[in-house]
Amino acid sequence: MGASVAFWVLASIAVLAALAVVLVRDVFRAALSLILCFLMVAGLYITLSADFLAAVQILVYVGAISVLIILAIMLTREVQRGSPSNRFRLPAFFVAVLFFAGIGYAMLNTPWQISSTPPLEPTTPAIAGLLFGEGGFILPVEIAPLLLLAAIIGAIVLVREK
Amino acid sequence: MAMQMLPPDWPGNFWAHWAIFAVAILVFVLLMVMVFIWFERRALAVMQARLGPNRAGPFGLFQSAADALKLLIKEDIVPAKGDKLVHWLAPVVAFVPVVLIFAVVPFWGGAILADLNIGILYIVAISSVTAVGIFMAGWSSNNKYSTLGAMRQVASVVSYEIPVVLSVVGVVLLAGSLSMQQIVAAQDIPFILLQPLGFLLFFCGALAEINRAPFDLTEADSEIVAGFFTEYSGMKFGLLFLAEYGEALAISAIVTTLFLGGWRGPLLPPFLWFLLKVGLVFFVIVWIRATVPRLRIDQLMALAWKFLFPLALLNLLITAAEILFWPAVSLWVFVPINFAVMIILVLLWSKFFKLGWGKVEV
Amino acid sequence: MPSELVWLIFLLPLFSFVIISLFFRPFLNNRPKLGGYITIAALLGSLGLSIWALFEVMAAPGHSIPIPDINWVVIEGGLTIHLGLILDSLTAVMLLVVIIVSLMVQIYSQGYMKGDPGYHRYYAFMSLFTASMLGLVLADNLLFVYVFWEMVGLCSYLLIGFWFHRPEAANAAKKAFIVTRLGDFGFLAAILLLYFNTGTFDIGQLNTLAAGGALAGTVLTWAAIGIFAGAAGKSAQFPLHVWLPDAMEGPTPVSALIHAATMVAAGVFLVARTFPLFAHSMEAMTTVAVIGGFTAIFAATMGLVMTDIKRVLAYSTISQLGYMMLGLGTGGVAIGIFHLFNHAFFKALLFLGAGSVNHATGTFDMRRMGGLRRFMPWTYATFLIASISIAGIWPLAGFWSKDEILVSALQAQPILFYLAMITVFMTAFYMFRVVFMTFGGDYRGGEEGHGKPHESPAVMVMPMVVLAILAVVSGFWNVTGQFGALFGHGHTQGFAEGFFGILTHALPWISLILAGLGILLAYAIYSARWLSAERIGAMFKPLYTLFLRKYWLDELYEQVIVRLVLLKGLFAAFQAVDSYGVDGAVNGLAKGVMASGKAIRRAHSGQLQLYGLFIGIGIIVILACFYLFG
Amino acid sequence: MVGLEHYLILSAVLFSIGLYGALAKRNAIIILMSIELMLNAVNIAMVAFSRYIVPLMLTGQVFAIFIMVVAAAEVAVGLAIIIAIYRHRETIDATKIDLMKW
Amino acid sequence: MKFERYGLGIAKGLSVTIRHLLRRPITTQYPEQRLNVSRRIRGNELIWNKDKCTGCGTCAKACHIGAIHISTSTNLVDNKYEVQKYEVDTGYCIFCGLCVEACPFEALFLSYDYECARYRRNDLFQDREKMVETSERKVSGYFYPGRAAKLPRQSLLVDNDRGKRNGR
Amino acid sequence: MATSTKEIVINTEPFVVNIGPAHPSTHGVFRMRTTLDGEVIVDMEPVFGYLHRGLEKLAEERTYTQVIPLTDRLDYLASMSNNLAYCLAVEKLAGIAVPERAEYIRVIMAELQRVASHLIAVGAFLNDCGAFMTPILYMLRERERILDLFDMVCGQRLTYNYMRVGGVSQDVPDEFIPALKKFLKEMPGWIDEYERLLKENEILLARSKGVGILSRGLAINIGASGPVLRASGVPWDIRRADPYSVYDRFEFDIPVGLAGDCYDRYRVRVEEMRQSLRILRQAIKGLPRGQVRSEVPHLIRPPIGEAYGHLEGPRGELGFYLVSDGSIAPYRFHVRAPTFINLTALADMMRGWKIADAILIFGSIDICMGEVDR
């Protein structure tokens, strides 16, 4: 019961925050809503017993990504004229709704093979095993830093002065 | 995160435990913050050949309380062009994570609100939220000094998080667990001896993350008046102030837990040991504040990226190698080795490392 | 002593490099001497080890000692690369040569480089070079040889361009690097060719395969020629020799070490190392011999007219390397390597002498020297010994090895022998031209503003004396035929028998007389002035100019190969094909596409979100299709 | 009782909101934020699958971690591009960034 | 920052501050603890000797602020003008001491007192009744070394007198 | 995430920040209108006048003696020097001789004043660097010792009004010389302590070395003086160049900087303190007995003419230019305030540095707004 309550509370706040991101006029407030949404998602991870992932979610999304976004908002504050919509607003809305209907239909009508096993706890050693252990995802783990490095260098090159 | 602490269904006896502990910790943190504010002012004053607050109560102990009272009844001002809602929310957002950190700080053997198996990761994650609060404060004040302060804060937090986390990983490797309680349990030798370099880096990085001298650029009073504080008054200012000192207290507690053996110690009761060690670390912070000048923003960045970051990586590498290759050797063997490594690395880097003498080219 | 210690021979200089570059340069830059001491100490250690190794090899059966190796790269079911060393007679001799010359040069550099701001850098590079050279000599498989080969090339680049602030030095470094690289392509191709045909990089196995006839025919020939191409690049053989004279822009000790004794000899060494491959291919042997013989005389002609003392020595080096190649191509490993062994000492000595002269006068231009005999007796004496040695006068070192080469050339191909004979004359002439121009006559001023010439400090003279002694006696090793025996052929005889017995043959006398004539001519022109150099120069004006301009080879490479062949020929042809053939076909198509593109390009509004919208619609359509028809 | 479908529908809702934002907003930073929303929605689905279908495998969580890595890289580059555009063109309005048209 | 001193500079600084922990602070806790002020202190009031004053008005002329108001009778009595009004507005006075220096008859002094803050501006106004010397209103030794000698010795920081903090 | 370090300094629209007039480190009411690009200063315009009191005009309304208290209020951190400079000018104008003992006392006071002023300057500079209050409190403590001495001599701690035309107002009390000797014995130790505290501090070095360089040529061209000029490598000191009072009898060195950066200015000031102590020791030894004030009438009426008296104040060349029309008050009274002129270099020194450096550079000039605005 408690888990249900938690889910409903977290989910509704998350959806509201997400709506705020796309609807609020003030960009800064939109960014704050985004942070709120991220936090709620972290909470949802906890209800899914992914505690490690929840911490990482906060660390990466709240601690780094949103801060970067806010920084960018700050740096471009001279041209911030709120958060207006373009002329595709209506088609975009329909596409979104149709898309939602499509995948929603798919999700509800797929016979998922739900396992009744209780979830693994704690997850941290298991994830470490999966990431670094034998037969795990060691290659992607090694490629990921490469990607990050490329991103960092790319970002530096892009914003470098002259 | 706290799933394994939760019973199958939430309501129940467990709530009592949580509520009592949560309230106790809240009270403790607020009390300690006030005491520490007083402590800092006194220590700083004595080091500066002054006396410091000594009027309100015995030895001026109630000075912080008096200040808090004064702040409570002060007028609350919001800048006319500012963002009222954000301005109001900012102190809360800045303060709440600070209190949350204490949930996983082990005060005693059993005295911990939640012994998470990802305790230290939790701390790192939660503490990064404070930056958002500070940024909100800076933005909503719509003041140039505040904006500058907030930008400095963000820049320093984002860059200092990396060496801090990396130096913590060394400790985690040694303890073999992310749980704070287990880290304390693993410290038959205080990790400051096993991880001298890690301690140094963590301490440096932590000082920068909580904006204490010499990295207090965010509120550098001689440059940008009070940074993101500038437009705050009344209890909102009080909350931000509390958050600042709460962070300092938290960092002291974390350093104590990670490197100084936490509540462990002979003779005295564990709780006292914990307080003693926290006080000691806090005193060192104050001591440093009393002595050194402030860095410039680009030097701060250079310090993080050119000095702390590579050293943290090397420290991690060396620690990992030691654990991997000599798992059976007594840890005492590593004490001199690691000290030697620290000295060599710091000397090497000091030699190679330059942070803009002249004009800044970032 | 355990054989693992052989590793130390090349690790010691490597350590010295690491120590100097990591600790000395950053921390102790104000104490320059230290870097030199470390290098010298490391080399002394290596020297001891290599002498021990030589005696072990001499005593060992088959003149080879096995050394345990390490598996470096193991790919399951495929490639296994060993990290291994080889210690046989060839290696042992080369080790001795490299270490002794390097040691002498390092000691000499203590004086020569004194006060240079890049002192530590110099020693770091020198250590690295020595280490790579030793690694090259020791390596037991082609892959490693190649790695060290390139490292040697890199160090050579760094050292030639040591004074990189001078544009000539920087250009020379680049030129050296690029030209040798041309040869290295051949080497690399040969390595790959061999690997694909045999599946191994191991030199011992390859040699066995070649000797056993398992590897033969075109593959072997092409592989050998490829290796020789690499060797020609490093050893500055005929078409690729142009970099060596320019490389004289580096510090003189560098020239002495790299361009006299070690790196240029690496080519010769490589051929010797893979000799079985050559030995079983007639064509390859002939190529080596012909190019060697031609290079010998070709370079000597240019040496006749140069006025820069180091350039004369550089051409002389090319010429002597040609001799070695000739020896290898006609005779065998022992003959070529023996000449290499002797040549290393006297040529290094010559370079050091040139450096000493430069130290005294501040110039390399011989026209501004003269009369230095009086000012610097030690330098004069040692230089003279080296000159006599290189001219091949009995009984100095040069004589013994040159004689062997001549003998084998005569047996193999008379034309090559005649060329070699003429070269003997030329060698004697140009060497003594240098001696007389530099040390004879009166002092002609030296570099502007440079003080009176003076003898170099003891730290520079001492290595020269040591090398001079070696330049005298090193040839005696094979007097008894022992050196040849080390390489598994020839017969041994008593010392006296060999020492004087040689004079009973006719051939030595011919070469001695030719050399004597060369010396006499030099004396006549440059010392006694019976003949005027200008007059002779005018008389053979075309030849003189040809020699002086180095056969216009530099210009040829620049004008013909780069400009004409590449730009005008190849590229122009491509362009023609491109513009008429390809373009014509494409244009028609393109025009059609363009017409249709014009029609539908309006859909590209440039707005990202419109595209996104289309994508979204597309996904929905796909989803719908999937559910409706799937 | 909350089940897999709940999480999936939540994920779909968030994704659709993000999709709308990405398609309909002019401010490039808002668009970037919407994309982050979509990535988060995907993560929720991943973790939910992992929890309900293979509770002992955690592969979904590992994939979520990789998605976070990619998101971090994407934000760094994306913001850099926005800043660069801002510096050259004094605007971050996505409808005005249309130099690539025909 | 180049640590060419490897952080030794910072360590030195830290040693200085930590040493101060053991030293006694130099602060004086003012209302409870008081120091002896200078014997020549130019205190916050003027003191006027009615008997010696001849009403010459030199003090008023010397004052460049114009804070001294003096009016006298026009007729000489006993070689003196009778002073009818003598007022000083210490609100304007900058305590430069030029009037004391100018007085030819040793009739005007600065006071030894320094706690003269008032709640009302009017209270700063001194008329002749408020200006007499009493036992509470001592005269400063400014310009009068003879009087200075009778005053308590000034507590000096160099002498570490400050440490004693004698009360009143 | 590394990008943030880059983004912090990217070219944003130049934005104008007013530093001051009420800012913690503008040392009085001074305003710098800085144009920033990120944190880098593109341009700086000094705005002053917030403390203007019309002092020069006030002085023209007063007698020559009455002006002396006004000069106290010029550079309120160095009143003694101001008094002395003014008296020198009047003495030159009216041709008044000064007794020997008075000259010595004047030198003692001026040098004590220099030490006191430099203590404030250095302390405030270090405080601007971010050394939280510690150095300035230490230095204020030592300044307190000097103020005690001044208090003993003239009864005031800030506005001394001690010098008079033709001498000093009164002789020093008997306990002054012992107290001064004691001070001189202690002071070098205290200076050593300051040096230990921060001289080699890496952070301070990083912050101030090479920062805000004032080139030698520019320093001379704008007419800078005092430590600011000497830090740029010009050994110009009026005590040497145009000796006044009895300075020609004392031995002392002129500390000179090399680079002309903030650190050099700091070093020059500290070294000058040591030199001042050296002068003080010599002055005590040579202090003669006798009169401290020559016979000067109450109302000085100098002959018609003009005079310029100047001296080496703690902040530079402090000069008073007086024109007399023969009356009891100066006809024209002009002050050459050193920091006013030193301030003109500020914009040139600041351009291209960051805000944090601007504070430092400003602090290293050591201004006193009372003197700048007059």
XYZ file of N, CA and C in Angstrom, chain C residues 366-367 369-371 433 436-438 440-442 444 520-536:
90
model
N 86.433 24.882 -43.882
C 87.859 24.612 -43.862
C 88.666 25.772 -44.431
N 88.015 26.578 -45.286
C 88.756 27.688 -45.880
C 89.144 28.731 -44.841
N 90.145 27.816 -41.736
C 90.952 27.214 -40.672
C 92.419 27.305 -41.065
N 93.127 26.208 -40.956
C 94.519 26.205 -41.345
C 95.444 26.419 -40.181
N 96.544 25.688 -40.205
C 97.581 25.899 -39.207
C 97.204 25.498 -37.803
N 93.176 16.048 -47.929
C 92.799 17.426 -48.250
C 92.284 18.109 -46.981
N 95.237 18.659 -44.548
C 96.142 19.754 -44.902
C 95.442 21.097 -44.817
N 94.225 21.134 -45.260
C 93.516 22.418 -45.202
C 93.268 22.862 -43.783
N 93.043 21.909 -42.916
C 92.668 22.273 -41.558
C 93.882 22.532 -40.684
N 97.295 22.201 -41.737
C 98.522 22.702 -42.337
C 98.424 24.185 -42.654
N 99.532 24.727 -43.079
C 99.540 26.121 -43.508
C 99.372 27.103 -42.358
N 98.818 28.252 -42.669
C 98.656 29.285 -41.643
C 97.196 29.416 -41.257
N 93.731 30.903 -40.785
C 93.028 31.836 -41.671
C 91.820 32.494 -40.999
N 99.614 11.970 -51.717
C 100.606 12.804 -52.387
C 99.921 13.935 -53.138
N 98.866 13.594 -53.842
C 98.160 14.618 -54.612
C 97.621 15.700 -53.691
N 97.038 15.239 -52.580
C 96.522 16.203 -51.622
C 97.644 17.090 -51.124
N 98.781 16.480 -50.831
C 99.923 17.248 -50.344
C 100.350 18.251 -51.399
N 100.361 17.775 -52.627
C 100.812 18.634 -53.725
C 99.899 19.841 -53.865
N 98.651 19.626 -53.748
C 97.727 20.724 -54.001
C 97.570 21.620 -52.779
N 97.347 21.004 -51.623
C 96.904 21.808 -50.488
C 97.993 22.141 -49.509
N 99.135 21.480 -49.577
C 100.177 21.820 -48.625
C 101.352 22.457 -49.347
N 101.892 21.720 -50.274
C 103.066 22.266 -50.953
C 102.675 23.278 -52.029
N 101.453 23.211 -52.476
C 100.934 24.125 -53.483
C 101.723 24.040 -54.785
N 102.103 22.824 -55.151
C 102.719 22.639 -56.457
C 101.656 22.835 -57.525
N 100.475 22.414 -57.206
C 99.386 22.581 -58.162
C 98.375 23.529 -57.543
N 97.738 24.292 -58.404
C 96.749 25.217 -57.851
C 95.368 24.565 -57.866
N 94.741 24.638 -56.737
C 93.408 24.032 -56.632
C 92.436 24.712 -57.580
N 92.598 26.050 -57.699
C 91.674 26.782 -58.550
C 91.838 26.353 -59.992
N 93.122 26.231 -60.385
C 93.407 25.850 -61.762
C 92.745 24.521 -62.076
N 92.940 23.577 -61.196
C 92.376 22.242 -61.433
C 90.853 22.331 -61.455
